[in-house]
Coordinates of C-alpha atoms and ligand atoms in Angstrom, one line a residue:
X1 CA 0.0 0.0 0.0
X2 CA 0.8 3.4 -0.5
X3 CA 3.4 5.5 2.3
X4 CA 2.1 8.8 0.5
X5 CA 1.6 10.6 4.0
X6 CA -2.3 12.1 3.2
X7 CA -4.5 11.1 0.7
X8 CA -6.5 14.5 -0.9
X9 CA -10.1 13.4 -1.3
X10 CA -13.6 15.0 -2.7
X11 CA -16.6 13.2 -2.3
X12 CA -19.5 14.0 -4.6
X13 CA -23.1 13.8 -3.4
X14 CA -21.8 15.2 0.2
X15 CA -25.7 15.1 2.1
X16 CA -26.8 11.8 0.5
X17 CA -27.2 8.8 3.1
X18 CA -23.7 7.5 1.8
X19 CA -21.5 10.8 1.2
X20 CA -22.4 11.9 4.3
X21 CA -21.5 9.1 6.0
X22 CA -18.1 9.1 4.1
X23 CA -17.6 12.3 4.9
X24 CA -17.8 11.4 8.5
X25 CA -15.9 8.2 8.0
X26 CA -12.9 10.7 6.0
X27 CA -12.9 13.3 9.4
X28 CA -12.1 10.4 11.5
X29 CA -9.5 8.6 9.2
X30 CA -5.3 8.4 9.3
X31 CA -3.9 9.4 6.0
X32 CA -7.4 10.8 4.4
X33 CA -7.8 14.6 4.2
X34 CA -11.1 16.3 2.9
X35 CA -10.4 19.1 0.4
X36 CA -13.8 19.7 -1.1
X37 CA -17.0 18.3 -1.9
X38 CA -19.0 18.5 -5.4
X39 CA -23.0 18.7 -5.1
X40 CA -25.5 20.0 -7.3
X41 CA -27.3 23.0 -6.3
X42 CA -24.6 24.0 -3.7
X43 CA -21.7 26.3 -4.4
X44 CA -18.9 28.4 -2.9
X45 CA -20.0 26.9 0.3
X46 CA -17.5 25.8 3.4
X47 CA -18.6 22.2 3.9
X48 CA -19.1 22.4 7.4
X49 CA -22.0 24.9 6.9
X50 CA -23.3 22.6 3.9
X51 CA -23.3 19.7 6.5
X52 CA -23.8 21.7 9.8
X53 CA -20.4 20.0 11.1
X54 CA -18.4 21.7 13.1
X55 CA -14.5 21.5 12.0
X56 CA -15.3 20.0 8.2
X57 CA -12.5 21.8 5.8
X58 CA -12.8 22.5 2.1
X59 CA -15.5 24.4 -0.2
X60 CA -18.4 23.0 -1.8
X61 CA -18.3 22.6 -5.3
X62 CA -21.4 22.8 -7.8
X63 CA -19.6 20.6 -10.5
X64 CA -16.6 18.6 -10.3
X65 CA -14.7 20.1 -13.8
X66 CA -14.8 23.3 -11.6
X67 CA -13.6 21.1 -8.4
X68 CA -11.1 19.6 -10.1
X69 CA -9.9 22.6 -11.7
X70 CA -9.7 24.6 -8.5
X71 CA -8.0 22.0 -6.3
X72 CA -5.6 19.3 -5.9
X73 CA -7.3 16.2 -5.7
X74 CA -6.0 12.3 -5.7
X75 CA -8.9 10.7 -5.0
X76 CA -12.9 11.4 -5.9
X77 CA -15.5 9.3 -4.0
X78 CA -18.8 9.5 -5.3
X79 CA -22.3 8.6 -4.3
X80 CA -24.9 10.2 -6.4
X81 CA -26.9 8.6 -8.8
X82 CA -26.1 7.1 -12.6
X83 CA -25.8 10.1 -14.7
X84 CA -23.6 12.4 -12.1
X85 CA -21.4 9.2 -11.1
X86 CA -20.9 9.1 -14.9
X87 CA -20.3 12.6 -15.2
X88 CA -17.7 13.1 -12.3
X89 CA -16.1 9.6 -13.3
X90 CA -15.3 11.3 -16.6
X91 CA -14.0 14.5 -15.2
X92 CA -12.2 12.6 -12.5
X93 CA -10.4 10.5 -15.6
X94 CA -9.4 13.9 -17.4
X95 CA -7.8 15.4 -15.1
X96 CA -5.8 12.3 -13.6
X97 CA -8.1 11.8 -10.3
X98 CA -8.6 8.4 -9.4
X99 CA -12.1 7.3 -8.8
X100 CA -13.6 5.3 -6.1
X101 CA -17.2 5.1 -7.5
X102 CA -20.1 3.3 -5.2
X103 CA -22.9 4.5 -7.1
X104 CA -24.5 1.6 -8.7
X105 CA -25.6 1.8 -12.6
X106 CA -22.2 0.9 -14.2
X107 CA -23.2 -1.3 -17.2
X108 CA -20.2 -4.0 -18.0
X109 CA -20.1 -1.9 -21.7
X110 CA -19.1 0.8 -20.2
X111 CA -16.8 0.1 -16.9
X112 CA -15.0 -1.5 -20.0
X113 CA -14.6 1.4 -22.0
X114 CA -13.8 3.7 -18.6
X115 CA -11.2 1.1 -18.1
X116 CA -9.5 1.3 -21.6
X117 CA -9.5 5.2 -21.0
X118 CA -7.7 4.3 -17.5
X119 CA -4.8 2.1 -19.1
X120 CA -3.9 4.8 -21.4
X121 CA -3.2 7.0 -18.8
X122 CA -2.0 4.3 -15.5
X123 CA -4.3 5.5 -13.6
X124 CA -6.1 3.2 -10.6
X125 CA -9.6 3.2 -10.0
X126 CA -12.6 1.1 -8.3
X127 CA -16.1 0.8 -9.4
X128 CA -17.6 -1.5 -6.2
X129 CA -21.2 -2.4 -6.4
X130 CA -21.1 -3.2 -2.7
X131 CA -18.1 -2.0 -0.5
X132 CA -19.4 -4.3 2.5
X133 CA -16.9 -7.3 3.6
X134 CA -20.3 -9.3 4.3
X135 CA -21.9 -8.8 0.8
X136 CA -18.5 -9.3 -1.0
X137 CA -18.1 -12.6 0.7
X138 CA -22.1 -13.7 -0.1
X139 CA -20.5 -12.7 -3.9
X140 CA -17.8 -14.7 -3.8
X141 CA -19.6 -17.6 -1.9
X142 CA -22.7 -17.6 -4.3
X143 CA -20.2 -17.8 -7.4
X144 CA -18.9 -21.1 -5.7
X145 CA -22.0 -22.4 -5.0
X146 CA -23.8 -21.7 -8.8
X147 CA -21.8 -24.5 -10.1
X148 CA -23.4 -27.3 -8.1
X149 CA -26.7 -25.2 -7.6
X150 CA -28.1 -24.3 -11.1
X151 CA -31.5 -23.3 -9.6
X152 CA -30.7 -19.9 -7.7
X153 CA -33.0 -17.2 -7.4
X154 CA -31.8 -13.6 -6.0
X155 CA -33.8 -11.5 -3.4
X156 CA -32.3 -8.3 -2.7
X157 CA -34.0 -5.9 0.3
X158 CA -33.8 -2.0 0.9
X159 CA -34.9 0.8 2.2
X160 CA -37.6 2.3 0.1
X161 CA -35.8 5.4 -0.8
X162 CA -33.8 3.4 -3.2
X163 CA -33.9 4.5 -6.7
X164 CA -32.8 1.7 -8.6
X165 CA -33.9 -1.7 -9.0
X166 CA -32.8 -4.4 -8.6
X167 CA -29.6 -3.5 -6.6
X168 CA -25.9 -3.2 -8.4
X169 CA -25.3 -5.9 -5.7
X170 CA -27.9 -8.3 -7.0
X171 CA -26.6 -7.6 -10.8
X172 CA -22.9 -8.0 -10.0
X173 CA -23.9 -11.4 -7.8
X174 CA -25.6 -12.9 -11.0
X175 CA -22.8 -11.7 -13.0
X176 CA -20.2 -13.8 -10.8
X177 CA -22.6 -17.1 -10.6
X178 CA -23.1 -16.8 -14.3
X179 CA -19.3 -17.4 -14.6
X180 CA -19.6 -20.7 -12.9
X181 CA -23.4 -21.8 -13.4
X182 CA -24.8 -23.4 -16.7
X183 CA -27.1 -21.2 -18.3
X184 CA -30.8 -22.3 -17.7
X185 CA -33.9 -21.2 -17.5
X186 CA -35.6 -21.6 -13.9
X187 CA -39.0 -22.7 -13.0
X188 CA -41.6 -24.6 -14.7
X189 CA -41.1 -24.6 -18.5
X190 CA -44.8 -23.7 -18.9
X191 CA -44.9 -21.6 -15.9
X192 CA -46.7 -18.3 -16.4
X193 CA -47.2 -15.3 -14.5
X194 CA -50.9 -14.6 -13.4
X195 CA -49.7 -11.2 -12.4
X196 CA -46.7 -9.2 -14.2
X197 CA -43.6 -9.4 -12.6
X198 CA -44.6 -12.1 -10.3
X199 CA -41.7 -13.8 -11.2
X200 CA -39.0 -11.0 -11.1
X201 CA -36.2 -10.1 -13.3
X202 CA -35.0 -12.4 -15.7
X203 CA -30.9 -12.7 -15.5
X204 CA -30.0 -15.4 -18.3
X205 CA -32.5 -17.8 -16.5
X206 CA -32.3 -17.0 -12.7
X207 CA -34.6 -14.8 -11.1
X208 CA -33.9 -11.6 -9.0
X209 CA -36.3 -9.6 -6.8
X210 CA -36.7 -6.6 -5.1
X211 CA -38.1 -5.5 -1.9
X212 CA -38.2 -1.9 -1.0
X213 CA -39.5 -1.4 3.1
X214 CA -39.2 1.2 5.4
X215 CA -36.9 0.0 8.5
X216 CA -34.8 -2.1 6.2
X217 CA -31.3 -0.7 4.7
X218 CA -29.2 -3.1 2.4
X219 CA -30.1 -7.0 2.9
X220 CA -29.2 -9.9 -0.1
X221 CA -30.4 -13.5 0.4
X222 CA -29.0 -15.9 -2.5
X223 CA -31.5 -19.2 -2.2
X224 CA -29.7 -22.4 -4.2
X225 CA -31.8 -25.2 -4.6
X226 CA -31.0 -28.7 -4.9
X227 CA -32.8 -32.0 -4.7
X228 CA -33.7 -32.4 -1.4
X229 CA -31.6 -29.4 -0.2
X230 CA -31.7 -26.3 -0.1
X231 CA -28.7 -23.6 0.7
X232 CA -29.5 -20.3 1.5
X233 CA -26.7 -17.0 1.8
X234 CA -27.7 -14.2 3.3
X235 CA -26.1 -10.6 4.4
X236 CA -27.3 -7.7 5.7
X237 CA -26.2 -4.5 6.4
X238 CA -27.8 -2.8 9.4
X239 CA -26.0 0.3 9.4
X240 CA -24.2 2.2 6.9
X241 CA -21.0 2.3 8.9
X242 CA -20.8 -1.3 7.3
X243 CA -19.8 -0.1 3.8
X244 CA -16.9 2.4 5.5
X245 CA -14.1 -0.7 5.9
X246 CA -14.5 -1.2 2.2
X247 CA -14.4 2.5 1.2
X248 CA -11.6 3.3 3.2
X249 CA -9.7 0.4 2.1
X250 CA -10.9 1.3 -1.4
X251 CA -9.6 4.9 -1.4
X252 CA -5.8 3.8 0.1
X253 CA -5.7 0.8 -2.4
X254 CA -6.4 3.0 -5.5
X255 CA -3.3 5.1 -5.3
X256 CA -1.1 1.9 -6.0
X257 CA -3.3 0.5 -8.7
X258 CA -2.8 1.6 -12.7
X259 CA -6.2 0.4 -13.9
X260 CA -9.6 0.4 -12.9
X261 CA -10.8 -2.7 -11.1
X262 CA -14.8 -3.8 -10.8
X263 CA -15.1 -4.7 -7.4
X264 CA -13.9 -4.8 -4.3
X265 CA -13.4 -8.8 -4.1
X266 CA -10.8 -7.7 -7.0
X267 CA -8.1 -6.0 -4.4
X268 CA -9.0 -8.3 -1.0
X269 CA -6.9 -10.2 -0.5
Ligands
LIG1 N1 -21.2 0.7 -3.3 C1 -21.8 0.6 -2.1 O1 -21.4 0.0 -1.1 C2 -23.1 1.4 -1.9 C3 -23.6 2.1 -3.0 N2 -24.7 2.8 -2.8 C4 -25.1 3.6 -4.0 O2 -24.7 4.9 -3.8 C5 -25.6 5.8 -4.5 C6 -26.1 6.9 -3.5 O3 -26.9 6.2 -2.5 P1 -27.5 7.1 -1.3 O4 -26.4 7.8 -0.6 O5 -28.4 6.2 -0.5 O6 -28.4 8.1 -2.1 P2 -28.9 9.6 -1.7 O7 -30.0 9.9 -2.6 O8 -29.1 9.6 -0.2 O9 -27.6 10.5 -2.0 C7 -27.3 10.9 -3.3 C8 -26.8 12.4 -3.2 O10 -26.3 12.7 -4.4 C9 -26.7 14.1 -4.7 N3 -26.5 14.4 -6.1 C10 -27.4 14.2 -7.1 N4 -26.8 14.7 -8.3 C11 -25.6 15.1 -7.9 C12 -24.6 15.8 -8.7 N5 -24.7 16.0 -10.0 N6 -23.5 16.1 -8.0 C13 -23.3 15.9 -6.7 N7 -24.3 15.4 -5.9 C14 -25.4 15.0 -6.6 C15 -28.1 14.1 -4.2 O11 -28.6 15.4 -4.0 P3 -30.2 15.7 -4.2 O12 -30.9 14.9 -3.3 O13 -30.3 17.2 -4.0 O14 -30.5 15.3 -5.7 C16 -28.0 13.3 -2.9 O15 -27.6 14.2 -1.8 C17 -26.7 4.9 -5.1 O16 -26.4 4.7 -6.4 C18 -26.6 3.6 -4.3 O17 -27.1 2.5 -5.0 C19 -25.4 2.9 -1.6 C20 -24.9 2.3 -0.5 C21 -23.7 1.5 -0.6
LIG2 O1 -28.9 2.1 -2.4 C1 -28.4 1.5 -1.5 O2 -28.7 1.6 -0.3 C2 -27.4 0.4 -1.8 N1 -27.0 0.4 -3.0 C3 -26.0 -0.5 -3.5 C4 -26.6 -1.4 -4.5 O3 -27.4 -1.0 -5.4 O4 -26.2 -2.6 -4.5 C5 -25.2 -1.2 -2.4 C6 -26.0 -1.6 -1.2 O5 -26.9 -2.6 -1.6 C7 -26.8 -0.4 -0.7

């Protein structure tokens, strides 16, 4: 890892539920210092009077070209949504930042043509659909299991303040078991929905669903089936604190890395 003394970060999307708690995660930190913070709407502001933090350095930026172009950054962490993770991801490769991105919405097209942008210039990056240690392993373990389980259905569960469905967790899960399970299509061949969507999202033959509750914040079960058995994974994270491990890790790692890596399973060791 790095000995760079401090890390110079921004964090976009600064009040969401994850930038802010990021931003509290960054205050606390060795070797992480907070030089600005990009969000919509807000400029010119001193962070700690965006957030109403006492002891919060750096100004609030209104657009990251203007961020980056102001200040020196190493290292952008964003939580927005699709399109402004896109955006600042973009910026943040122009001017040599290196991006830890958790906002989900990253489509494989296009992490790869990110990447390819990345290699030109050596410059290190994560995309992690899921920064918790807890999820990552349910990943890892539901790839192993998909080969001897072919019959695996998905559920992921959030809070209902959730904007996308299903989950970059749930996607990148069935992205890992498709590397190891035959193809197939689930259920009853002449099954058929009696109401639309009964069923769920089709993901090359498995199915994925959503729940969206009040109470609940970031929850995945992975249910394999088997004759006469049945294996179930499940993780759930009950505070955001649990993604902070991962993004802190994330945002050290990066500075030693000269390409962009899609998932945090991908720099564990
Ligand atoms: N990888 C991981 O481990 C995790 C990933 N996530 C993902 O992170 C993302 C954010 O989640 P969450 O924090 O719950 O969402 P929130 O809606 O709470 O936060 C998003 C924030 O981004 C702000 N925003 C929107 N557009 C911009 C922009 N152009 N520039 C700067 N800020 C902007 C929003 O402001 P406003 O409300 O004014 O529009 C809002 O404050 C989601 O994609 C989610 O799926 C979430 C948890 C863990
Ligand atoms: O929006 C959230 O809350 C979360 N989003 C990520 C996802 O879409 O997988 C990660 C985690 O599940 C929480």
């Amino acid at each position: 890892m790095t000995d760079k003394k401090t890390i110079r970060v921004v964090v976009a999307g600064p009040r969401g539920r994850m930038g802010s708690e990021t931003i509290r995660m960054i205050a606390k930190a060795e070797g992480l210092d907070l030089v600005a913070a990009i969000d919509h709407n807000h400029d010119g502001e001193r962070i700690e009077d965006l957030l109403g933090v006492a002891g919060l350095s750096g100004r609030v930026y209104a657009d990251s070209d203007a961020c980056f172009s102001n200040e020196e950054v190493d290292v952008l962490i964003d939580f927005t949504n699709p399109e402004a993770g896109k955006q600042n991801l973009q910026k943040a490769i122009d001017y040599g930042v290196r991006p830890v991105i958790g906002t989900s919405g990253f489509t494989n097209e296009e992490v790869k043509s990110y990447r390819s942008q990345m290699n030109d210039k050596k410059l290190g990056g994560i995309i992690a659909p899921n920064f918790a240690i807890g999820a990552v392993l349910v990943m890892k373990f539901s790839q192993m299991a998909a080969k001897y389980f072919p019959d695996a259905e998905i559920i992921e569960l959030h809070h209902d303040k959730k904007k996308d469905a299903p989950s970059g967790t749930a996607i990148k899960t069935a992205e890992l078991m498709m590397k190891t399970r035959e193809s197939k299509k689930q259920g009853a061949p002449d099954e058929k929905e009696t109401l639309p969507g009964a069923r769920g999202a089709d993901f090359d033959g498995m199915r994925i669903h959503s729940v969206r509750l009040p109470g609940l914040i970031a929850h995945q079960e992975v249910l394999f089936g088997g004759k006469g058995e049945l294996l179930t994974l499940r993780h759930d994270s009950m505070d955001r604190a649990s993604f902070m491990t991962g993004v802190y890790y994330a945002t050290k790692t990066v500075m030693d890395l000269d390409t962009l890596v899609y998932g945090l399973e991908n720099i564990l060791d």
